């Protein structure tokens, strides 16, 4: 395909983040890079310097800075990057708390749903509080058996924000694939949607949970998220496993 579909204008190029980053490189190293190919060539010839500038340009929030950028850039994979640095990526992702859209979500056959940065932060804050109150600590594992939806992002960020480990599996995975993934990490809590839609079909996720819970003994609590238009769950406790609805987490002090 030889036809150019779109080309940025002069103002768009001038105001682009990549242009601002290039200007930072030029200023720091007294260079005169003017095009993207020139910036790219410089980056692959000066790997540690390039990534140090990325760290500063993106203003990474950290509790402890790095001791070195990379130990051996020729060793790919296997190189150690930003040794000594400590940070929480959820804190970085949630730094904006304004009314700009953070997530646009539209499930199959559903209306568009939008969460602002402020709304996303608030939802993550509430869930993180509930996870802490339930005893989840740094290093504990939390699993997600959910489709792409805002609650999946919220649960991941809340888990990461308190130092716990998030692992997810798509509901369209076979049971064996789910068990292979989650049985290795022994999660204490699992988040699961009650279903989802695919190609016009309603897929029931709840009916797959009993086998997963039977095989993974570490799971003691299940958080059910109602996918729009679905209402499969009609029990609160079964086989020693306690079920909770996502809506019960709306109050900050609710214990899950």
PDB file of C-alpha atoms in Angstrom:
ATOM      1  CA  UNK A   1       0.000   0.000   0.000  1.00  0.00           C
ATOM      2  CA  UNK A   2       1.652   3.223  -1.163  1.00  0.00           C
ATOM      3  CA  UNK A   3      -1.093   5.748  -0.412  1.00  0.00           C
ATOM      4  CA  UNK A   4      -0.497   7.937   2.640  1.00  0.00           C
ATOM      5  CA  UNK A   5      -3.738   7.905   4.644  1.00  0.00           C
ATOM      6  CA  UNK A   6      -2.820  10.677   7.058  1.00  0.00           C
ATOM      7  CA  UNK A   7       0.071  13.033   7.664  1.00  0.00           C
ATOM      8  CA  UNK A   8       0.358  15.260  10.757  1.00  0.00           C
ATOM      9  CA  UNK A   9       0.322  18.988  10.238  1.00  0.00           C
ATOM     10  CA  UNK A  10       3.020  21.406  11.335  1.00  0.00           C
ATOM     11  CA  UNK A  11       1.246  22.303  14.594  1.00  0.00           C
ATOM     12  CA  UNK A  12       0.581  18.654  15.441  1.00  0.00           C
ATOM     13  CA  UNK A  13       4.229  17.802  14.919  1.00  0.00           C
ATOM     14  CA  UNK A  14       5.368  20.767  16.984  1.00  0.00           C
ATOM     15  CA  UNK A  15       3.062  19.897  19.913  1.00  0.00           C
ATOM     16  CA  UNK A  16       3.645  16.125  19.882  1.00  0.00           C
ATOM     17  CA  UNK A  17       5.232  14.446  22.902  1.00  0.00           C
ATOM     18  CA  UNK A  18       7.860  12.859  20.689  1.00  0.00           C
ATOM     19  CA  UNK A  19       8.909  16.334  19.533  1.00  0.00           C
ATOM     20  CA  UNK A  20       9.216  17.537  23.125  1.00  0.00           C
ATOM     21  CA  UNK A  21      11.242  14.439  23.967  1.00  0.00           C
ATOM     22  CA  UNK A  22      13.532  15.010  20.983  1.00  0.00           C
ATOM     23  CA  UNK A  23      14.058  18.609  22.133  1.00  0.00           C
ATOM     24  CA  UNK A  24      15.018  17.334  25.585  1.00  0.00           C
ATOM     25  CA  UNK A  25      17.582  15.001  24.030  1.00  0.00           C
ATOM     26  CA  UNK A  26      19.003  17.824  21.920  1.00  0.00           C
ATOM     27  CA  UNK A  27      19.249  20.140  24.907  1.00  0.00           C
ATOM     28  CA  UNK A  28      20.810  17.555  27.219  1.00  0.00           C
ATOM     29  CA  UNK A  29      23.412  16.275  24.777  1.00  0.00           C
ATOM     30  CA  UNK A  30      23.909  19.373  22.575  1.00  0.00           C
ATOM     31  CA  UNK A  31      22.569  17.610  19.501  1.00  0.00           C
ATOM     32  CA  UNK A  32      20.605  18.726  16.471  1.00  0.00           C
ATOM     33  CA  UNK A  33      18.300  15.794  15.847  1.00  0.00           C
ATOM     34  CA  UNK A  34      15.413  16.966  13.690  1.00  0.00           C
ATOM     35  CA  UNK A  35      13.597  13.836  12.470  1.00  0.00           C
ATOM     36  CA  UNK A  36      12.264  10.637  13.970  1.00  0.00           C
ATOM     37  CA  UNK A  37      14.794   8.437  12.082  1.00  0.00           C
ATOM     38  CA  UNK A  38      17.619  10.540  13.510  1.00  0.00           C
ATOM     39  CA  UNK A  39      16.223  10.152  17.019  1.00  0.00           C
ATOM     40  CA  UNK A  40      15.834   6.415  16.491  1.00  0.00           C
ATOM     41  CA  UNK A  41      19.415   6.008  15.258  1.00  0.00           C
ATOM     42  CA  UNK A  42      20.723   7.937  18.240  1.00  0.00           C
ATOM     43  CA  UNK A  43      18.630   5.822  20.628  1.00  0.00           C
ATOM     44  CA  UNK A  44      20.030   2.482  19.441  1.00  0.00           C
ATOM     45  CA  UNK A  45      23.593   3.786  19.580  1.00  0.00           C
ATOM     46  CA  UNK A  46      23.141   5.288  23.047  1.00  0.00           C
ATOM     47  CA  UNK A  47      20.873   2.861  24.851  1.00  0.00           C
ATOM     48  CA  UNK A  48      21.541   3.780  28.517  1.00  0.00           C
ATOM     49  CA  UNK A  49      21.400   7.500  27.800  1.00  0.00           C
ATOM     50  CA  UNK A  50      18.180   7.130  25.834  1.00  0.00           C
ATOM     51  CA  UNK A  51      16.351   5.200  28.555  1.00  0.00           C
ATOM     52  CA  UNK A  52      17.555   7.519  31.288  1.00  0.00           C
ATOM     53  CA  UNK A  53      15.988  10.380  29.362  1.00  0.00           C
ATOM     54  CA  UNK A  54      12.757   8.353  29.004  1.00  0.00           C
ATOM     55  CA  UNK A  55      12.693   7.917  32.803  1.00  0.00           C
ATOM     56  CA  UNK A  56      13.022  11.664  33.361  1.00  0.00           C
ATOM     57  CA  UNK A  57      10.733  12.750  30.518  1.00  0.00           C
ATOM     58  CA  UNK A  58       7.868  10.536  31.694  1.00  0.00           C
ATOM     59  CA  UNK A  59       8.400  11.747  35.276  1.00  0.00           C
ATOM     60  CA  UNK A  60       8.280   8.281  36.842  1.00  0.00           C
ATOM     61  CA  UNK A  61       6.989   8.414  40.420  1.00  0.00           C
ATOM     62  CA  UNK A  62       9.298   6.331  42.585  1.00  0.00           C
ATOM     63  CA  UNK A  63      10.130   5.730  46.222  1.00  0.00           C
ATOM     64  CA  UNK A  64      13.750   4.921  45.405  1.00  0.00           C
ATOM     65  CA  UNK A  65      15.714   5.884  42.317  1.00  0.00           C
ATOM     66  CA  UNK A  66      17.922   3.602  40.246  1.00  0.00           C
ATOM     67  CA  UNK A  67      21.591   2.846  40.783  1.00  0.00           C
ATOM     68  CA  UNK A  68      22.241   2.054  37.132  1.00  0.00           C
ATOM     69  CA  UNK A  69      20.256   2.204  33.896  1.00  0.00           C
ATOM     70  CA  UNK A  70      21.205  -1.196  32.465  1.00  0.00           C
ATOM     71  CA  UNK A  71      23.982  -3.653  33.251  1.00  0.00           C
ATOM     72  CA  UNK A  72      24.528  -5.006  29.728  1.00  0.00           C
ATOM     73  CA  UNK A  73      22.392  -3.619  26.879  1.00  0.00           C
ATOM     74  CA  UNK A  74      23.809  -6.249  24.526  1.00  0.00           C
ATOM     75  CA  UNK A  75      22.208  -9.045  26.549  1.00  0.00           C
ATOM     76  CA  UNK A  76      18.646  -9.278  25.241  1.00  0.00           C
ATOM     77  CA  UNK A  77      16.826 -10.862  26.962  1.00  0.00           C
ATOM     78  CA  UNK A  78      18.546 -10.985  30.322  1.00  0.00           C
ATOM     79  CA  UNK A  79      19.650  -7.396  30.872  1.00  0.00           C
ATOM     80  CA  UNK A  80      18.821  -5.818  34.243  1.00  0.00           C
ATOM     81  CA  UNK A  81      17.171  -2.429  33.893  1.00  0.00           C
ATOM     82  CA  UNK A  82      17.044   0.402  36.440  1.00  0.00           C
ATOM     83  CA  UNK A  83      18.597  -1.679  39.204  1.00  0.00           C
ATOM     84  CA  UNK A  84      17.737  -0.444  42.678  1.00  0.00           C
ATOM     85  CA  UNK A  85      14.627   1.481  41.619  1.00  0.00           C
ATOM     86  CA  UNK A  86      11.421   1.000  43.577  1.00  0.00           C
ATOM     87  CA  UNK A  87       8.038   2.184  42.349  1.00  0.00           C
ATOM     88  CA  UNK A  88       4.385   1.261  42.156  1.00  0.00           C
ATOM     89  CA  UNK A  89       3.064   1.329  38.619  1.00  0.00           C
ATOM     90  CA  UNK A  90      -0.529   1.746  39.842  1.00  0.00           C
ATOM     91  CA  UNK A  91       0.509   5.002  41.501  1.00  0.00           C
ATOM     92  CA  UNK A  92       1.974   6.136  38.206  1.00  0.00           C
ATOM     93  CA  UNK A  93      -1.082   5.150  36.194  1.00  0.00           C
ATOM     94  CA  UNK A  94      -3.423   6.890  38.637  1.00  0.00           C
ATOM     95  CA  UNK A  95      -1.523  10.162  38.884  1.00  0.00           C
ATOM     96  CA  UNK A  96      -4.196  12.048  36.904  1.00  0.00           C
ATOM     97  CA  UNK A  97      -7.356  12.795  38.880  1.00  0.00           C
ATOM     98  CA  UNK A  98      -9.285  15.091  36.573  1.00  0.00           C
ATOM     99  CA  UNK A  99     -12.391  14.776  34.442  1.00  0.00           C
ATOM    100  CA  UNK A 100     -10.689  13.651  31.266  1.00  0.00           C
ATOM    101  CA  UNK A 101     -11.795  10.196  30.054  1.00  0.00           C
ATOM    102  CA  UNK A 102      -9.615   7.391  31.388  1.00  0.00           C
ATOM    103  CA  UNK A 103     -11.620   4.428  30.077  1.00  0.00           C
ATOM    104  CA  UNK A 104     -14.177   4.087  27.310  1.00  0.00           C
ATOM    105  CA  UNK A 105     -16.017   0.762  27.454  1.00  0.00           C
ATOM    106  CA  UNK A 106     -18.686  -0.621  25.183  1.00  0.00           C
ATOM    107  CA  UNK A 107     -19.587  -4.277  25.454  1.00  0.00           C
ATOM    108  CA  UNK A 108     -21.318  -6.135  22.669  1.00  0.00           C
ATOM    109  CA  UNK A 109     -24.805  -4.713  22.315  1.00  0.00           C
ATOM    110  CA  UNK A 110     -24.224  -2.325  25.230  1.00  0.00           C
ATOM    111  CA  UNK A 111     -24.225   1.449  25.535  1.00  0.00           C
ATOM    112  CA  UNK A 112     -20.943   3.323  25.797  1.00  0.00           C
ATOM    113  CA  UNK A 113     -19.646   3.725  29.337  1.00  0.00           C
ATOM    114  CA  UNK A 114     -16.934   6.217  30.279  1.00  0.00           C
ATOM    115  CA  UNK A 115     -14.894   6.577  33.472  1.00  0.00           C
ATOM    116  CA  UNK A 116     -12.926   9.744  34.112  1.00  0.00           C
ATOM    117  CA  UNK A 117      -9.500   9.703  35.736  1.00  0.00           C
ATOM    118  CA  UNK A 118     -11.114  10.960  38.953  1.00  0.00           C
ATOM    119  CA  UNK A 119     -13.776   8.244  38.900  1.00  0.00           C
ATOM    120  CA  UNK A 120     -11.196   5.557  38.174  1.00  0.00           C
ATOM    121  CA  UNK A 121      -9.015   6.704  41.066  1.00  0.00           C
ATOM    122  CA  UNK A 122     -11.993   6.732  43.430  1.00  0.00           C
ATOM    123  CA  UNK A 123     -13.104   3.221  42.464  1.00  0.00           C
ATOM    124  CA  UNK A 124      -9.541   1.873  42.828  1.00  0.00           C
ATOM    125  CA  UNK A 125      -9.189   3.593  46.204  1.00  0.00           C
ATOM    126  CA  UNK A 126     -12.366   1.977  47.552  1.00  0.00           C
ATOM    127  CA  UNK A 127     -11.449  -1.488  46.356  1.00  0.00           C
ATOM    128  CA  UNK A 128      -7.872  -1.209  47.626  1.00  0.00           C
ATOM    129  CA  UNK A 129      -9.268  -0.297  51.039  1.00  0.00           C
ATOM    130  CA  UNK A 130     -11.515  -3.368  51.010  1.00  0.00           C
ATOM    131  CA  UNK A 131      -8.652  -5.625  49.962  1.00  0.00           C
ATOM    132  CA  UNK A 132      -6.518  -4.363  52.835  1.00  0.00           C
ATOM    133  CA  UNK A 133      -9.373  -4.840  55.309  1.00  0.00           C
ATOM    134  CA  UNK A 134      -9.796  -8.398  54.062  1.00  0.00           C
ATOM    135  CA  UNK A 135      -6.171  -9.123  54.974  1.00  0.00           C
ATOM    136  CA  UNK A 136      -4.603  -8.952  51.528  1.00  0.00           C
ATOM    137  CA  UNK A 137      -0.990  -7.875  51.921  1.00  0.00           C
ATOM    138  CA  UNK A 138       2.070  -7.235  49.815  1.00  0.00           C
ATOM    139  CA  UNK A 139       2.971 -10.391  47.899  1.00  0.00           C
ATOM    140  CA  UNK A 140      -0.463 -12.023  48.174  1.00  0.00           C
ATOM    141  CA  UNK A 141      -1.977 -13.190  44.903  1.00  0.00           C
ATOM    142  CA  UNK A 142      -5.322 -12.057  43.501  1.00  0.00           C
ATOM    143  CA  UNK A 143      -6.835 -13.604  40.379  1.00  0.00           C
ATOM    144  CA  UNK A 144      -9.198 -12.228  37.767  1.00  0.00           C
ATOM    145  CA  UNK A 145     -11.458 -14.439  35.637  1.00  0.00           C
ATOM    146  CA  UNK A 146     -13.029 -11.586  33.716  1.00  0.00           C
ATOM    147  CA  UNK A 147     -13.516 -10.176  30.214  1.00  0.00           C
ATOM    148  CA  UNK A 148     -12.277  -6.748  29.120  1.00  0.00           C
ATOM    149  CA  UNK A 149     -14.383  -4.362  31.211  1.00  0.00           C
ATOM    150  CA  UNK A 150     -13.674  -1.408  33.542  1.00  0.00           C
ATOM    151  CA  UNK A 151     -13.947  -3.528  36.688  1.00  0.00           C
ATOM    152  CA  UNK A 152     -11.076  -5.675  35.467  1.00  0.00           C
ATOM    153  CA  UNK A 153      -8.828  -2.621  35.257  1.00  0.00           C
ATOM    154  CA  UNK A 154     -10.031  -1.384  38.648  1.00  0.00           C
ATOM    155  CA  UNK A 155      -9.351  -4.738  40.328  1.00  0.00           C
ATOM    156  CA  UNK A 156      -5.880  -4.964  38.768  1.00  0.00           C
ATOM    157  CA  UNK A 157      -4.928  -1.441  39.854  1.00  0.00           C
ATOM    158  CA  UNK A 158      -6.317  -1.904  43.370  1.00  0.00           C
ATOM    159  CA  UNK A 159      -4.354  -5.129  43.763  1.00  0.00           C
ATOM    160  CA  UNK A 160      -1.132  -3.583  42.483  1.00  0.00           C
ATOM    161  CA  UNK A 161      -1.578  -0.423  44.551  1.00  0.00           C
ATOM    162  CA  UNK A 162      -1.179  -2.362  47.814  1.00  0.00           C
ATOM    163  CA  UNK A 163       1.723  -4.457  46.567  1.00  0.00           C
ATOM    164  CA  UNK A 164      -0.227  -7.637  45.915  1.00  0.00           C
ATOM    165  CA  UNK A 165       0.200  -9.669  42.717  1.00  0.00           C
ATOM    166  CA  UNK A 166      -2.500  -9.689  40.037  1.00  0.00           C
ATOM    167  CA  UNK A 167      -2.946 -12.508  37.557  1.00  0.00           C
ATOM    168  CA  UNK A 168      -5.768 -12.694  35.040  1.00  0.00           C
ATOM    169  CA  UNK A 169      -7.299 -15.189  32.676  1.00  0.00           C
ATOM    170  CA  UNK A 170      -9.866 -14.508  29.988  1.00  0.00           C
ATOM    171  CA  UNK A 171     -13.230 -16.264  30.505  1.00  0.00           C
ATOM    172  CA  UNK A 172     -12.912 -17.787  27.043  1.00  0.00           C
ATOM    173  CA  UNK A 173      -9.950 -19.845  28.260  1.00  0.00           C
ATOM    174  CA  UNK A 174     -10.615 -23.520  28.738  1.00  0.00           C
ATOM    175  CA  UNK A 175     -10.760 -24.731  32.342  1.00  0.00           C
ATOM    176  CA  UNK A 176      -7.390 -26.482  31.995  1.00  0.00           C
ATOM    177  CA  UNK A 177      -5.734 -23.246  30.880  1.00  0.00           C
ATOM    178  CA  UNK A 178      -7.220 -21.378  33.818  1.00  0.00           C
ATOM    179  CA  UNK A 179      -6.135 -24.031  36.287  1.00  0.00           C
ATOM    180  CA  UNK A 180      -2.626 -24.198  34.829  1.00  0.00           C
ATOM    181  CA  UNK A 181      -2.247 -20.462  35.360  1.00  0.00           C
ATOM    182  CA  UNK A 182      -3.910 -19.927  38.723  1.00  0.00           C
ATOM    183  CA  UNK A 183      -2.846 -23.126  40.483  1.00  0.00           C
ATOM    184  CA  UNK A 184       0.795 -22.027  40.232  1.00  0.00           C
ATOM    185  CA  UNK A 185       0.246 -18.853  42.231  1.00  0.00           C
ATOM    186  CA  UNK A 186      -2.327 -19.945  44.857  1.00  0.00           C
ATOM    187  CA  UNK A 187      -4.549 -16.833  44.846  1.00  0.00           C
ATOM    188  CA  UNK A 188      -6.544 -15.971  47.943  1.00  0.00           C
ATOM    189  CA  UNK A 189      -9.307 -14.097  46.125  1.00  0.00           C
ATOM    190  CA  UNK A 190     -10.737 -14.407  42.633  1.00  0.00           C
ATOM    191  CA  UNK A 191     -12.720 -11.745  40.774  1.00  0.00           C
ATOM    192  CA  UNK A 192     -15.110 -13.151  38.178  1.00  0.00           C
ATOM    193  CA  UNK A 193     -17.766 -11.733  35.902  1.00  0.00           C
ATOM    194  CA  UNK A 194     -21.048 -13.605  35.847  1.00  0.00           C
ATOM    195  CA  UNK A 195     -20.906 -13.713  32.060  1.00  0.00           C
ATOM    196  CA  UNK A 196     -20.326 -11.815  28.850  1.00  0.00           C
ATOM    197  CA  UNK A 197     -21.504 -11.661  25.253  1.00  0.00           C
ATOM    198  CA  UNK A 198     -19.631 -12.929  22.221  1.00  0.00           C
ATOM    199  CA  UNK A 199     -20.872 -12.881  18.643  1.00  0.00           C
ATOM    200  CA  UNK A 200     -24.461 -12.537  19.793  1.00  0.00           C
ATOM    201  CA  UNK A 201     -24.241 -15.373  22.321  1.00  0.00           C
ATOM    202  CA  UNK A 202     -24.570 -15.159  26.093  1.00  0.00           C
ATOM    203  CA  UNK A 203     -21.668 -16.915  27.817  1.00  0.00           C
ATOM    204  CA  UNK A 204     -22.216 -18.031  31.419  1.00  0.00           C
ATOM    205  CA  UNK A 205     -19.019 -17.735  33.457  1.00  0.00           C
ATOM    206  CA  UNK A 206     -20.505 -18.652  36.843  1.00  0.00           C
ATOM    207  CA  UNK A 207     -21.069 -22.263  35.837  1.00  0.00           C
ATOM    208  CA  UNK A 208     -17.305 -22.684  35.324  1.00  0.00           C
ATOM    209  CA  UNK A 209     -16.356 -21.445  38.775  1.00  0.00           C
ATOM    210  CA  UNK A 210     -17.140 -24.586  40.868  1.00  0.00           C
ATOM    211  CA  UNK A 211     -14.484 -26.693  39.135  1.00  0.00           C
ATOM    212  CA  UNK A 212     -11.909 -23.905  39.422  1.00  0.00           C
ATOM    213  CA  UNK A 213     -12.651 -23.476  43.123  1.00  0.00           C
ATOM    214  CA  UNK A 214     -12.588 -27.227  43.700  1.00  0.00           C
ATOM    215  CA  UNK A 215      -9.099 -27.520  42.239  1.00  0.00           C
ATOM    216  CA  UNK A 216      -7.587 -24.348  43.719  1.00  0.00           C
ATOM    217  CA  UNK A 217      -7.975 -24.683  47.479  1.00  0.00           C
ATOM    218  CA  UNK A 218      -6.281 -21.394  48.284  1.00  0.00           C
ATOM    219  CA  UNK A 219      -9.283 -19.363  47.054  1.00  0.00           C
ATOM    220  CA  UNK A 220     -11.577 -18.453  49.935  1.00  0.00           C
ATOM    221  CA  UNK A 221     -13.521 -15.521  48.535  1.00  0.00           C
ATOM    222  CA  UNK A 222     -15.125 -14.831  45.175  1.00  0.00           C
ATOM    223  CA  UNK A 223     -16.093 -11.355  44.002  1.00  0.00           C
ATOM    224  CA  UNK A 224     -18.802 -11.460  41.320  1.00  0.00           C
ATOM    225  CA  UNK A 225     -19.148  -8.611  38.847  1.00  0.00           C
ATOM    226  CA  UNK A 226     -22.441  -8.382  36.994  1.00  0.00           C
ATOM    227  CA  UNK A 227     -21.771  -7.915  33.314  1.00  0.00           C
ATOM    228  CA  UNK A 228     -24.371  -5.496  31.883  1.00  0.00           C
ATOM    229  CA  UNK A 229     -27.647  -7.330  31.285  1.00  0.00           C
ATOM    230  CA  UNK A 230     -26.691 -10.475  33.185  1.00  0.00           C
ATOM    231  CA  UNK A 231     -27.829 -11.813  36.556  1.00  0.00           C
ATOM    232  CA  UNK A 232     -26.819 -15.462  36.926  1.00  0.00           C
ATOM    233  CA  UNK A 233     -25.722 -15.612  40.537  1.00  0.00           C
ATOM    234  CA  UNK A 234     -28.391 -16.529  43.074  1.00  0.00           C
ATOM    235  CA  UNK A 235     -26.339 -17.813  45.992  1.00  0.00           C
ATOM    236  CA  UNK A 236     -24.023 -16.262  48.544  1.00  0.00           C
ATOM    237  CA  UNK A 237     -22.103 -19.237  49.874  1.00  0.00           C
ATOM    238  CA  UNK A 238     -21.367 -22.650  48.493  1.00  0.00           C
ATOM    239  CA  UNK A 239     -18.874 -25.358  49.377  1.00  0.00           C
ATOM    240  CA  UNK A 240     -17.141 -23.244  52.018  1.00  0.00           C
ATOM    241  CA  UNK A 241     -16.457 -20.442  49.530  1.00  0.00           C
ATOM    242  CA  UNK A 242     -17.968 -17.040  50.279  1.00  0.00           C
ATOM    243  CA  UNK A 243     -19.369 -15.062  47.347  1.00  0.00           C
ATOM    244  CA  UNK A 244     -19.718 -11.286  47.274  1.00  0.00           C
ATOM    245  CA  UNK A 245     -21.163  -8.932  44.720  1.00  0.00           C
ATOM    246  CA  UNK A 246     -19.038  -6.133  43.321  1.00  0.00           C
ATOM    247  CA  UNK A 247     -21.751  -3.650  44.323  1.00  0.00           C
ATOM    248  CA  UNK A 248     -21.123  -4.560  47.965  1.00  0.00           C
ATOM    249  CA  UNK A 249     -17.683  -3.016  47.642  1.00  0.00           C
ATOM    250  CA  UNK A 250     -19.126   0.414  46.907  1.00  0.00           C
ATOM    251  CA  UNK A 251     -18.930   1.377  50.566  1.00  0.00           C
ATOM    252  CA  UNK A 252     -15.361   2.037  51.561  1.00  0.00           C
ATOM    253  CA  UNK A 253     -15.585   0.190  54.877  1.00  0.00           C
ATOM    254  CA  UNK A 254     -17.177  -3.002  53.566  1.00  0.00           C
ATOM    255  CA  UNK A 255     -15.051  -6.050  54.383  1.00  0.00           C
ATOM    256  CA  UNK A 256     -14.686  -8.638  51.691  1.00  0.00           C
TER     257      UNK A 256
END
